[in-house]
Coordinates of C-alpha atoms and ligand atoms in Angstrom, one line a residue:
M1 CA 0.0 0.0 0.0
I2 CA 1.3 3.4 -0.9
K3 CA 0.9 5.7 2.1
K4 CA 0.6 9.4 1.9
V5 CA 2.9 11.5 4.0
F6 CA 1.2 14.4 5.7
L7 CA 3.3 17.2 7.0
I8 CA 1.5 18.8 9.8
T9 CA 2.1 22.4 10.2
L10 CA 1.3 22.6 13.9
S11 CA 4.3 20.4 14.7
V12 CA 6.8 23.2 14.2
F13 CA 7.9 23.0 17.8
L14 CA 9.2 19.6 17.2
F15 CA 11.6 20.8 14.6
S16 CA 12.8 23.8 16.6
A17 CA 14.5 21.4 18.9
Y18 CA 16.7 20.3 16.1
S19 CA 17.6 23.5 14.4
Y20 CA 19.7 26.0 16.2
A21 CA 18.6 29.1 14.5
Q22 CA 18.0 30.6 17.9
E23 CA 20.9 32.3 19.6
Y24 CA 22.8 30.2 22.1
V25 CA 25.8 30.6 24.3
P26 CA 28.9 29.6 22.3
G27 CA 30.9 26.6 23.7
E28 CA 28.2 25.3 26.0
V29 CA 25.7 22.5 26.1
I30 CA 23.1 21.2 28.5
V31 CA 22.9 17.4 29.0
K32 CA 20.1 15.4 30.6
M33 CA 21.0 11.8 31.7
R34 CA 18.5 9.0 31.5
N35 CA 17.0 7.5 34.7
T36 CA 18.3 4.1 34.0
G37 CA 18.4 2.9 37.5
D38 CA 22.2 2.6 37.1
S39 CA 23.5 5.1 39.6
G40 CA 27.0 4.9 38.1
S41 CA 26.0 6.0 34.6
T42 CA 26.1 9.7 35.4
N43 CA 29.5 9.5 37.0
R44 CA 30.8 7.6 34.1
F45 CA 29.5 10.2 31.8
H46 CA 31.1 13.0 33.7
Q47 CA 34.4 11.2 33.8
K48 CA 34.3 10.5 30.1
A49 CA 33.2 14.0 29.2
Q50 CA 36.0 15.5 31.2
A51 CA 38.8 13.1 30.4
E52 CA 38.1 12.2 26.8
N53 CA 36.1 15.1 25.5
G54 CA 37.8 17.9 27.4
M55 CA 34.5 19.2 28.7
E56 CA 34.0 21.1 32.0
L57 CA 31.0 20.7 34.3
K58 CA 29.7 24.2 35.1
Q59 CA 26.5 23.4 36.9
A60 CA 24.7 20.3 38.1
F61 CA 20.9 20.1 38.6
S62 CA 21.0 16.7 40.2
E63 CA 17.3 16.5 41.0
M64 CA 16.6 16.3 37.3
K65 CA 19.9 14.8 36.2
V66 CA 20.5 17.9 34.1
Y67 CA 24.1 19.1 33.7
H68 CA 25.4 22.3 32.2
Y69 CA 28.8 21.8 30.4
K70 CA 31.4 23.9 28.8
I71 CA 32.7 22.0 25.8
N72 CA 36.2 21.7 24.4
D73 CA 37.4 24.9 22.9
Q74 CA 38.1 23.2 19.6
D75 CA 34.6 21.8 19.3
S76 CA 31.5 23.3 17.9
V77 CA 28.1 23.1 19.8
E78 CA 26.5 21.2 16.8
N79 CA 29.3 18.7 16.7
A80 CA 29.4 18.2 20.5
I81 CA 25.6 17.6 20.5
S82 CA 25.9 15.0 17.7
N83 CA 28.6 13.1 19.5
L84 CA 27.0 13.2 23.0
E85 CA 23.7 12.1 21.6
L86 CA 25.3 8.8 20.7
D87 CA 25.8 7.9 24.4
P88 CA 22.9 5.6 25.4
D89 CA 22.9 7.1 28.9
V90 CA 22.1 10.5 27.5
E91 CA 18.5 11.5 27.3
F92 CA 19.1 14.7 25.4
V93 CA 21.7 17.3 24.7
E94 CA 20.9 20.9 23.6
P95 CA 22.5 24.3 23.2
N96 CA 22.4 26.8 26.0
Y97 CA 19.8 29.1 24.4
I98 CA 19.8 32.8 25.0
V99 CA 16.6 34.5 26.2
H100 CA 15.5 38.1 26.5
K101 CA 13.4 40.3 28.7
A102 CA 9.9 40.8 27.4
T103 CA 9.3 44.5 27.2
A104 CA 7.7 45.9 24.1
F105 CA 9.1 48.6 21.8
D106 CA 12.8 49.5 22.2
N107 CA 13.7 52.0 24.9
N108 CA 10.1 52.4 26.0
V109 CA 10.9 53.3 29.5
E110 CA 9.8 56.7 30.6
H111 CA 10.7 58.2 33.9
V112 CA 7.9 59.8 35.7
S113 CA 8.2 62.8 38.1
P114 CA 6.8 62.5 41.6
E115 CA 4.2 65.2 40.8
R116 CA 3.0 63.2 37.8
V117 CA 3.0 60.0 39.9
A118 CA 0.6 61.7 42.4
E119 CA -1.6 62.8 39.5
M120 CA -1.7 59.4 38.0
R121 CA -2.5 57.8 41.3
N122 CA -5.6 59.9 41.6
N123 CA -6.7 59.3 38.1
E124 CA -5.8 56.6 35.6
L125 CA -4.2 54.3 38.2
R126 CA -7.2 54.6 40.4
D127 CA -9.5 53.6 37.6
E128 CA -7.3 50.6 36.7
A129 CA -7.1 49.6 40.4
E130 CA -10.8 49.7 40.8
A131 CA -11.5 47.8 37.6
I132 CA -9.1 45.0 38.4
G133 CA -9.3 45.0 42.1
Y134 CA -6.0 46.0 43.7
P135 CA -4.2 46.7 45.9
I136 CA -5.4 44.0 48.2
R137 CA -3.9 44.7 51.6
N138 CA -4.1 43.5 55.1
P139 CA -7.0 45.2 56.8
G140 CA -6.2 47.5 59.6
Q141 CA -3.1 48.9 58.0
N142 CA -2.7 52.2 56.3
S143 CA -5.7 53.3 54.4
G144 CA -5.3 53.5 50.7
N145 CA -7.4 54.3 47.8
N146 CA -9.2 51.0 47.5
K147 CA -10.8 50.2 50.8
G148 CA -13.7 48.5 49.2
V149 CA -11.6 45.5 48.3
N150 CA -10.3 45.0 51.8
Q151 CA -13.7 45.2 53.3
K152 CA -14.9 42.4 51.1
L153 CA -12.0 40.2 52.0
G154 CA -12.1 40.2 55.7
A155 CA -9.2 38.7 57.7
L156 CA -6.2 37.3 56.0
S157 CA -3.9 34.6 57.3
T158 CA -0.5 35.5 58.6
F159 CA 1.1 33.5 55.8
V160 CA 3.7 35.6 53.9
P161 CA 4.1 34.3 50.4
V162 CA 7.4 34.6 48.5
V163 CA 7.4 35.6 44.8
A164 CA 10.6 34.9 42.9
V165 CA 11.3 37.5 40.2
I166 CA 13.6 35.9 37.7
D167 CA 14.8 38.9 35.8
T168 CA 17.5 41.6 35.7
G169 CA 17.7 41.9 39.5
L170 CA 16.2 44.4 41.9
D171 CA 17.4 47.7 43.4
I172 CA 17.1 46.5 47.0
N173 CA 17.8 50.1 48.2
H174 CA 14.7 51.5 46.5
D175 CA 12.4 53.2 49.1
V176 CA 9.3 51.2 48.1
F177 CA 11.0 47.9 48.8
V178 CA 12.9 49.1 51.9
D179 CA 10.0 50.8 53.5
S180 CA 7.5 48.1 52.8
G181 CA 9.9 45.4 53.9
A182 CA 9.2 43.5 50.7
I183 CA 12.7 42.1 50.1
W184 CA 13.1 38.4 50.8
Q185 CA 15.7 37.6 53.4
N186 CA 17.4 34.2 53.6
S187 CA 17.1 33.5 57.3
G188 CA 19.7 30.7 57.1
E189 CA 22.5 32.9 55.7
I190 CA 24.7 35.2 57.7
P191 CA 25.6 38.2 55.5
G192 CA 29.2 38.7 54.5
N193 CA 30.9 35.8 56.2
G194 CA 31.9 34.1 53.0
I195 CA 30.3 30.9 54.2
D196 CA 27.4 29.0 52.7
D197 CA 25.7 28.9 56.1
D198 CA 22.5 27.2 55.0
G199 CA 24.3 24.7 52.7
N200 CA 22.2 25.4 49.7
G201 CA 25.2 25.8 47.4
Y202 CA 25.3 29.6 47.4
I203 CA 27.6 31.7 49.5
D204 CA 26.1 34.7 51.2
D205 CA 22.8 34.5 49.2
V206 CA 21.1 36.9 51.6
N207 CA 18.4 38.3 49.4
G208 CA 18.6 36.0 46.4
W209 CA 21.2 35.3 43.8
N210 CA 22.9 37.2 41.0
Y211 CA 23.8 34.7 38.2
I212 CA 25.6 37.4 36.2
T213 CA 28.2 38.1 38.8
N214 CA 27.8 34.8 40.6
S215 CA 27.4 36.5 43.9
G216 CA 24.8 37.4 46.4
F217 CA 25.3 41.1 45.5
M218 CA 21.8 42.1 44.3
H219 CA 21.4 45.1 42.1
D220 CA 19.6 46.0 38.9
D221 CA 21.8 47.5 36.1
E222 CA 18.9 47.4 33.6
G223 CA 15.7 48.4 35.5
H224 CA 13.4 45.8 34.1
G225 CA 13.5 43.6 37.2
T226 CA 12.9 46.5 39.6
H227 CA 9.9 47.6 37.4
V228 CA 8.5 44.0 37.3
S229 CA 9.0 43.6 41.1
G230 CA 7.1 46.8 41.8
I231 CA 4.1 45.4 39.7
V232 CA 4.1 42.2 41.8
L233 CA 4.0 44.2 44.9
K234 CA 1.3 46.5 43.5
A235 CA -1.2 43.6 43.7
G236 CA -0.8 43.8 47.5
I237 CA -0.2 47.4 48.5
D238 CA -0.3 50.9 47.0
I239 CA 3.3 51.3 46.0
F240 CA 2.7 55.0 45.2
A241 CA 1.6 55.8 48.7
D242 CA 4.0 57.8 51.0
P243 CA 4.7 56.0 53.2
V244 CA 3.9 52.7 51.8
D245 CA 2.1 50.0 53.8
P246 CA 4.0 46.9 55.1
S247 CA 4.3 44.4 52.3
P248 CA 2.1 41.3 52.7
M249 CA 4.5 39.3 50.5
K250 CA 8.3 39.0 49.9
I251 CA 10.1 39.4 46.6
M252 CA 13.0 37.0 46.0
P253 CA 15.1 38.6 43.2
L254 CA 17.1 36.2 41.0
K255 CA 19.2 38.1 38.5
F256 CA 20.0 36.1 35.3
L257 CA 19.4 38.8 32.7
D258 CA 22.4 41.2 32.2
H259 CA 22.4 45.0 31.6
T260 CA 21.1 44.4 28.1
G261 CA 18.2 42.3 29.3
S262 CA 19.7 39.0 27.9
G263 CA 20.5 35.8 29.7
S264 CA 21.1 32.1 29.3
T265 CA 18.8 29.2 29.7
S266 CA 21.2 27.5 32.0
A267 CA 21.0 30.5 34.4
A268 CA 17.2 30.6 34.1
I269 CA 17.1 26.9 35.1
A270 CA 19.4 27.5 38.0
A271 CA 17.2 30.4 39.1
I272 CA 14.0 28.2 38.9
Y273 CA 15.7 25.5 41.0
Y274 CA 16.9 28.1 43.5
A275 CA 13.4 29.6 43.8
V276 CA 11.7 26.2 44.3
N277 CA 14.3 24.9 46.7
N278 CA 14.4 28.1 48.8
G279 CA 10.8 28.6 49.4
A280 CA 9.3 30.6 46.6
N281 CA 5.5 30.1 46.2
V282 CA 5.2 32.0 42.9
I283 CA 7.7 32.5 40.1
N284 CA 7.3 35.3 37.6
N285 CA 9.0 35.1 34.2
S286 CA 8.9 38.3 32.2
W287 CA 11.2 36.9 29.5
G288 CA 11.4 34.4 26.8
G289 CA 12.9 32.9 23.7
S290 CA 11.9 30.8 20.7
G291 CA 14.3 28.0 21.4
Y292 CA 12.6 24.9 22.8
S293 CA 14.8 23.9 25.7
E294 CA 14.0 20.5 27.2
S295 CA 16.1 21.2 30.3
L296 CA 14.1 24.5 30.9
H297 CA 11.0 22.4 30.5
A298 CA 12.3 20.0 33.1
A299 CA 13.0 22.8 35.5
I300 CA 9.5 24.1 35.1
A301 CA 8.1 20.7 35.6
Y302 CA 10.1 20.5 38.8
S303 CA 8.4 23.8 40.0
Y304 CA 5.0 22.2 39.1
D305 CA 5.8 19.1 41.1
N306 CA 6.5 21.3 44.1
G307 CA 3.2 23.2 43.9
V308 CA 4.6 26.6 42.9
A309 CA 2.6 29.0 40.8
F310 CA 4.3 30.1 37.5
T311 CA 3.5 33.2 35.4
A312 CA 5.1 33.9 32.1
A313 CA 5.0 36.8 29.6
A314 CA 3.3 35.7 26.3
G315 CA 5.7 37.8 24.3
N316 CA 5.6 41.1 22.4
A317 CA 5.8 40.3 18.7
G318 CA 2.1 40.7 18.1
T319 CA 2.0 37.1 16.9
N320 CA 0.1 34.0 17.5
N321 CA 1.8 31.7 20.0
D322 CA -0.3 28.8 18.8
G323 CA 1.8 28.7 15.7
A324 CA 5.0 30.4 16.8
P325 CA 5.6 29.5 20.4
L326 CA 7.6 31.5 22.9
Y327 CA 9.1 29.8 25.9
P328 CA 8.6 29.4 28.8
A329 CA 5.1 30.8 28.2
S330 CA 4.3 28.1 25.6
Y331 CA 5.4 25.0 27.5
D332 CA 2.6 22.5 28.3
V333 CA 3.3 22.2 32.0
P334 CA -0.1 22.5 33.7
H335 CA 0.6 25.4 36.1
I336 CA 2.0 27.8 33.5
M337 CA 0.0 31.0 33.1
S338 CA 0.8 32.6 29.8
I339 CA -0.2 36.3 30.1
A340 CA -1.1 38.7 27.3
A341 CA -1.0 42.5 27.7
T342 CA -4.2 44.6 27.7
T343 CA -4.8 48.3 27.5
A344 CA -6.5 50.5 30.0
T345 CA -9.7 50.2 27.9
D346 CA -9.5 46.4 27.8
Y347 CA -8.2 45.9 24.3
L348 CA -5.3 43.5 23.5
A349 CA -2.2 45.7 23.3
S350 CA -1.0 45.9 19.7
F351 CA 2.4 44.3 20.6
S352 CA 1.0 41.5 22.7
N353 CA 1.2 37.9 21.5
F354 CA -2.0 36.0 21.6
G355 CA -3.2 32.4 21.0
K356 CA -6.5 30.7 21.5
S357 CA -4.8 27.6 22.9
T358 CA -1.6 28.7 24.3
V359 CA -2.0 32.2 25.7
D360 CA -4.2 32.2 28.8
L361 CA -5.2 35.5 30.4
G362 CA -5.0 39.2 29.8
S363 CA -3.5 41.7 32.3
P364 CA -2.7 45.4 31.9
G365 CA 0.6 45.9 30.1
L366 CA 0.6 49.3 28.4
Y367 CA 2.3 52.3 29.9
I368 CA 2.4 50.6 33.3
L369 CA 3.8 52.8 36.2
S370 CA 6.1 51.1 38.6
T371 CA 9.3 51.4 40.5
W372 CA 12.6 52.1 38.8
P373 CA 16.2 51.8 40.2
C374 CA 17.5 54.8 42.2
S375 CA 19.7 57.3 40.6
G376 CA 21.9 59.0 43.2
S377 CA 19.6 59.7 46.2
S378 CA 16.5 59.8 44.0
C379 CA 14.5 56.6 43.8
G380 CA 12.2 56.8 40.9
H381 CA 9.2 55.6 39.0
S382 CA 8.8 54.8 35.3
T383 CA 6.3 53.6 32.9
S384 CA 7.0 50.7 30.6
S385 CA 5.0 48.5 28.3
G386 CA 5.0 44.8 27.5
T387 CA 3.7 41.4 28.5
S388 CA 6.6 41.7 31.0
M389 CA 4.4 44.2 32.8
A390 CA 1.3 42.1 32.5
A391 CA 2.6 38.8 34.0
P392 CA 3.8 40.2 37.3
L393 CA 0.4 41.6 38.4
V394 CA -0.9 38.1 38.0
A395 CA 2.0 36.8 40.0
G396 CA 1.2 39.3 42.7
F397 CA -2.5 38.2 42.8
A398 CA -1.4 34.6 43.1
A399 CA 0.6 35.6 46.2
M400 CA -2.4 37.4 47.6
M401 CA -4.5 34.3 47.0
L402 CA -2.0 32.3 48.9
I403 CA -2.5 34.5 51.9
E404 CA -6.2 33.5 51.9
A405 CA -5.4 29.8 51.2
P406 CA -1.7 29.0 51.9
T407 CA -1.9 25.4 50.8
M408 CA -3.1 26.1 47.3
L409 CA -1.0 24.5 44.5
G410 CA 0.1 26.5 41.5
Y411 CA -2.3 25.0 39.1
Q412 CA -5.2 25.5 41.5
I413 CA -4.3 29.2 41.7
K414 CA -4.3 29.3 38.0
S415 CA -7.7 27.6 37.8
I416 CA -9.2 30.2 40.2
L417 CA -7.6 33.1 38.4
F418 CA -9.0 31.9 35.1
G419 CA -12.4 31.2 36.5
E420 CA -12.7 34.6 38.3
S421 CA -11.4 36.6 35.4
D422 CA -13.6 39.1 33.5
Y423 CA -14.7 38.4 30.0
V424 CA -13.8 41.2 27.6
S425 CA -15.0 41.2 24.1
A426 CA -11.7 42.3 22.6
L427 CA -10.1 39.2 23.8
D428 CA -12.8 36.9 22.5
N429 CA -11.3 34.1 20.4
K430 CA -7.9 35.7 20.9
I431 CA -6.8 33.9 24.0
L432 CA -7.9 30.9 26.0
T433 CA -10.1 32.5 28.6
D434 CA -11.3 35.4 26.5
S435 CA -10.8 37.3 29.7
R436 CA -8.8 39.9 31.7
I437 CA -7.7 39.2 35.2
N438 CA -9.8 40.2 38.2
G439 CA -7.7 40.3 41.3
A440 CA -10.3 41.0 43.8
S441 CA -12.6 38.2 42.7
S442 CA -9.8 35.8 42.5
V443 CA -8.6 36.5 46.0
A444 CA -12.2 36.5 47.4
F445 CA -12.8 33.2 45.8
S446 CA -9.6 31.7 47.3
K447 CA -11.0 32.4 50.7
T448 CA -13.9 30.1 50.2
A449 CA -12.3 27.4 48.1
A450 CA -11.6 24.1 49.7
I451 CA -8.4 22.9 48.2
D452 CA -7.5 19.7 46.3
P453 CA -5.1 17.6 48.3
D454 CA -3.2 16.5 45.3
Q455 CA -2.5 17.6 41.8
P456 CA -2.6 15.6 38.5
A457 CA 0.8 14.1 37.8
Y458 CA 2.7 15.7 35.0
T459 CA 5.1 13.4 33.4
F460 CA 8.0 15.2 31.8
V461 CA 8.4 13.7 28.3
P462 CA 11.4 14.8 26.3
L463 CA 10.4 15.3 22.7
R464 CA 13.2 13.1 21.4
S465 CA 12.2 10.0 23.3
L466 CA 8.7 9.9 22.1
S467 CA 8.5 6.5 20.4
S468 CA 6.1 3.7 19.9
A469 CA 8.2 1.6 22.1
D470 CA 7.2 3.8 25.1
S471 CA 3.6 3.4 24.5
G472 CA 3.1 -0.2 25.5
G473 CA 0.6 -2.5 24.0
G474 CA -3.1 -2.9 24.1
C475 CA -5.2 0.1 24.7
G476 CA -2.4 2.2 26.2
L477 CA -3.3 5.7 25.4
V478 CA -1.6 8.9 26.3
K479 CA -0.3 7.3 29.4
R480 CA 3.1 8.8 29.1
M481 CA 2.1 12.3 28.6
Y482 CA -0.4 13.1 31.3
E483 CA -1.5 10.8 33.9
S484 CA -4.6 11.8 35.7
K485 CA -6.1 11.2 39.0
Q486 CA -9.8 11.5 39.3
P487 CA -10.8 13.7 42.1
P488 CA -13.0 12.2 44.8
K489 CA -16.7 13.1 44.7
I490 CA -16.8 13.7 41.0
G491 CA -16.0 10.4 39.5
R492 CA -17.5 8.2 36.9
G493 CA -20.1 7.1 39.5
G494 CA -22.1 10.1 38.6
A495 CA -23.1 9.6 35.0
K496 CA -23.6 13.3 34.4
A497 CA -20.3 14.4 35.7
P498 CA -18.3 14.8 32.6
V499 CA -16.1 17.5 34.0
G500 CA -15.0 15.1 36.7
I501 CA -13.8 12.7 34.1
S502 CA -11.8 15.1 32.1
W503 CA -10.8 17.7 34.5
S504 CA -7.1 16.9 34.8
L505 CA -6.8 16.8 31.1
L506 CA -8.5 20.1 30.9
M507 CA -6.0 21.4 33.3
V508 CA -2.9 20.1 31.6
L509 CA -4.1 21.5 28.3
G510 CA -4.4 24.9 29.8
L511 CA -8.1 25.2 30.1
F512 CA -9.5 25.9 33.5
A513 CA -11.7 23.6 35.4
A514 CA -14.9 24.9 36.8
P515 CA -14.2 26.4 40.2
F516 CA -16.4 23.9 41.9
V517 CA -14.1 21.1 40.8
V518 CA -11.2 22.8 42.5
A519 CA -13.3 23.5 45.5
S520 CA -14.4 19.9 45.9
V521 CA -11.4 18.3 47.3
M522 CA -8.7 18.8 49.9
R523 CA -4.9 18.9 49.8
T524 CA -2.1 17.8 52.1
Q525 CA 1.3 19.5 52.3
S526 CA 3.2 16.2 51.7
K527 CA 5.0 15.6 48.5
E528 CA 4.5 11.9 48.2
P529 CA 5.9 10.1 45.2
Q530 CA 3.2 10.0 42.5
V531 CA 2.5 6.3 42.5
N532 CA -0.8 4.5 42.5
R533 CA -2.3 7.1 40.3
R534 CA -5.2 6.2 38.2
K535 CA -5.4 7.2 34.6
H536 CA -8.3 7.9 32.4
E537 CA -10.3 4.8 32.2
R538 CA -10.0 3.4 28.7
F539 CA -12.7 1.5 26.8
S540 CA -12.4 -0.7 23.8
I541 CA -14.9 0.4 21.2
E542 CA -15.3 0.0 17.4
S543 CA -16.2 3.1 15.6
S544 CA -15.2 5.2 12.7
V545 CA -13.3 8.4 12.6
S546 CA -12.8 11.1 9.9
L547 CA -9.5 12.9 10.2
N548 CA -8.8 16.3 8.8
V549 CA -5.1 16.6 8.1
N550 CA -3.9 19.7 6.4
G551 CA -7.3 20.2 4.8
E552 CA -7.6 16.6 3.5
N553 CA -10.1 14.2 4.9
V554 CA -8.9 10.7 5.7
K555 CA -10.9 7.8 7.1
G556 CA -9.9 5.6 10.0
S557 CA -11.2 3.5 12.8
V558 CA -11.1 3.9 16.6
S559 CA -10.3 0.9 18.7
C560 CA -10.0 2.5 22.1
I561 CA -11.3 5.7 23.7
S562 CA -11.0 7.6 27.0
A563 CA -11.7 11.1 28.1
G564 CA -8.1 11.9 27.3
G565 CA -7.7 10.5 23.8
V566 CA -8.2 7.7 21.3
Q567 CA -6.2 4.9 19.7
L568 CA -6.9 4.9 16.0
S569 CA -5.8 3.1 12.8
T570 CA -5.6 4.8 9.4
G571 CA -4.0 4.3 6.1
A572 CA -2.6 7.8 6.2
L573 CA 0.8 8.3 7.6
L574 CA 0.6 10.7 10.4
E575 CA 3.5 12.4 12.1
K576 CA 4.1 12.2 15.8
G577 CA 3.7 15.5 17.5
G578 CA 1.3 16.7 14.8
V579 CA -2.2 17.9 15.5
V580 CA -5.3 16.5 13.8
K581 CA -8.9 17.4 13.8
M582 CA -11.2 14.4 14.2
V583 CA -14.8 13.6 13.8
I584 CA -15.4 10.5 15.9
S585 CA -18.6 8.5 15.5
S586 CA -20.3 6.7 18.3
P587 CA -20.1 2.9 18.2
D588 CA -23.7 2.7 16.8
G589 CA -23.0 5.5 14.3
S590 CA -25.8 7.7 15.5
E591 CA -23.8 10.5 17.0
Q592 CA -20.5 12.3 16.3
I593 CA -18.1 14.4 18.3
E594 CA -15.5 16.8 16.9
V595 CA -12.3 17.1 18.8
A596 CA -8.7 18.0 18.0
G597 CA -5.8 15.9 19.2
Q598 CA -2.1 15.5 19.2
I599 CA -0.4 12.4 17.9
V600 CA 1.6 11.1 20.9
W601 CA 2.7 7.7 19.6
E602 CA 2.8 5.7 16.5
K603 CA 3.1 2.0 15.9
D604 CA 3.9 0.3 12.6
K605 CA 2.9 3.5 10.7
E606 CA -0.8 2.6 11.0
S607 CA -1.8 2.7 14.6
Y608 CA -1.7 6.0 16.5
G609 CA -2.3 7.3 20.0
V610 CA -4.0 10.7 19.8
Q611 CA -4.3 12.8 22.8
F612 CA -7.2 15.2 22.8
K613 CA -6.5 18.9 23.0
N614 CA -8.9 21.5 24.3
V615 CA -11.7 19.1 25.1
Q616 CA -15.1 20.7 25.3
E617 CA -17.4 19.6 28.1
A618 CA -20.0 18.4 25.6
V619 CA -17.4 16.1 24.1
S620 CA -16.4 14.6 27.5
S621 CA -20.0 14.2 28.2
Q622 CA -20.6 12.3 24.9
I623 CA -17.7 10.0 25.5
N624 CA -19.0 9.3 29.0
E625 CA -22.4 8.3 27.6
W626 CA -20.9 6.1 24.9
T627 CA -18.8 4.2 27.4
E628 CA -21.2 4.2 30.3
S629 CA -22.2 0.5 29.9
L630 CA -18.7 -0.7 29.1
E631 CA -16.2 -2.2 31.4
P632 CA -12.9 -0.2 31.5
E633 CA -9.7 -1.8 30.3
A634 CA -7.5 -3.2 33.1
S635 CA -5.3 -0.4 34.2
E636 CA -1.6 -0.5 33.7
S637 CA 0.7 0.8 36.3
Ligands
CA1 CA1 23.7 29.8 51.1

């Protein structure tokens, strides 16, 4: 049989891993070792890399078996990658990509006089604050210009959340941060004694870490990080008041972008590990790059596993991230919030990236007033524009939500932020939620939400190891990508509870679950290994499917279905990683559902595992009805 080869345009991200058109740090690579169970394999690799290949280990992220290497001076990055990939113990090797801050327009920073700040505070800033619901402060403290919000919220807990700002640093001498006490202090570190007192691998990391100078000396020679940090804080207190209120949260600055606003992926990874391992509850990422880094993906998955909330700027090219992704915003890790920039009148900012599937939520990002590094004795304010300015307000709200409910996990915070956002028509069909953030509603909802004790497991899957061999036999669908745990109370037992069946998949695909799903279950603090998890129940069925691949219709048959995907056979040759549109008929042929999916495995070029994307509730409900009377396949563990 002659099979047609379909190239699927939406699989571009697969190819970006193989072409190094993106900028990267010369002479460096990032290696991830396989979890083979052979504890000696990594050491053997290190020895061989150093002795035979003349490589030098620069950083080790042992939790994820990820290692940052300098290669031999005589070698090229491409050549080193080709050679290292041959090692069976190596899971992947990649360049150390360069990323950039995410401000819009060049040199768009405008310094604002104290008089003008006061004027703005009484006018446009007040309007924005009222519309979006900030600042949200501890009641009983200095009165500000938005008392209504506080009155609605009532008593907050004494929990002080930590927001890591991975950026160009922070001017820790700026009045706003000094006076509000907002700067994170590492209580385990004695300043200036030249000793790593808390044994976290960093000497004198008193307020965070500076990956540019490799020291605990924190400053901001660019301004971006200080501006972003002020916006985080703005969610909690009025940063333009004099004096400012005590901060209800702490900012942990991690400087990895240099004075030009550029930095390396290896430093970003180190900063994410630092944030997670040193107690950050929220991580803001107002930066990005187009290079798909698997090791950055792994670091973000680590932050998800540890329950941290994660905001990322969607980017400022005015383009569609669904087709041209920007990382980290476009990774599929379930807790990532990809934030677009909106204007004061609730339009999408002209520069803001968008994307129906991959950009989540709007937040103000045009001419945003915030803190700017001090010059001499004068500590200033500036306006700046970009999705860089949109993401940190969401991070700040995430922190304020944690004060209401300190045990919330990152993806649950995301779920509430999405559910409580305000629909605005200008975002309709442009981004996933069609909505702009509403801080007051999100924080208020957090107060009443009972919290899930656990989160769906996210299994980090390096792109290069996706193969049919991993998929197992039988009816084994999507088991490698996302493994779900059905929440108690809303299980299959209730025939009309389709959301319960599909909720974790909805989560991992970036859609929000209805708040009542989040509110239905409780969470513990423990981080138990994710074993004994149940997957989507899978059912053997016989039905037909029509596939639309690049505009051409192809017929096939479905042999297995779950709320998360299907196993199908077709004469068309489909490409792994590609996205197809499917019309699936019910076993009796009387009904049809339409759903898109991504091909996650392939066997013998005729059998494919397709994982659903963006599953609508009606689709889940239909699948539920079709399979109601069937016995699920025996689960695999
Ligand atoms: Ca230390």
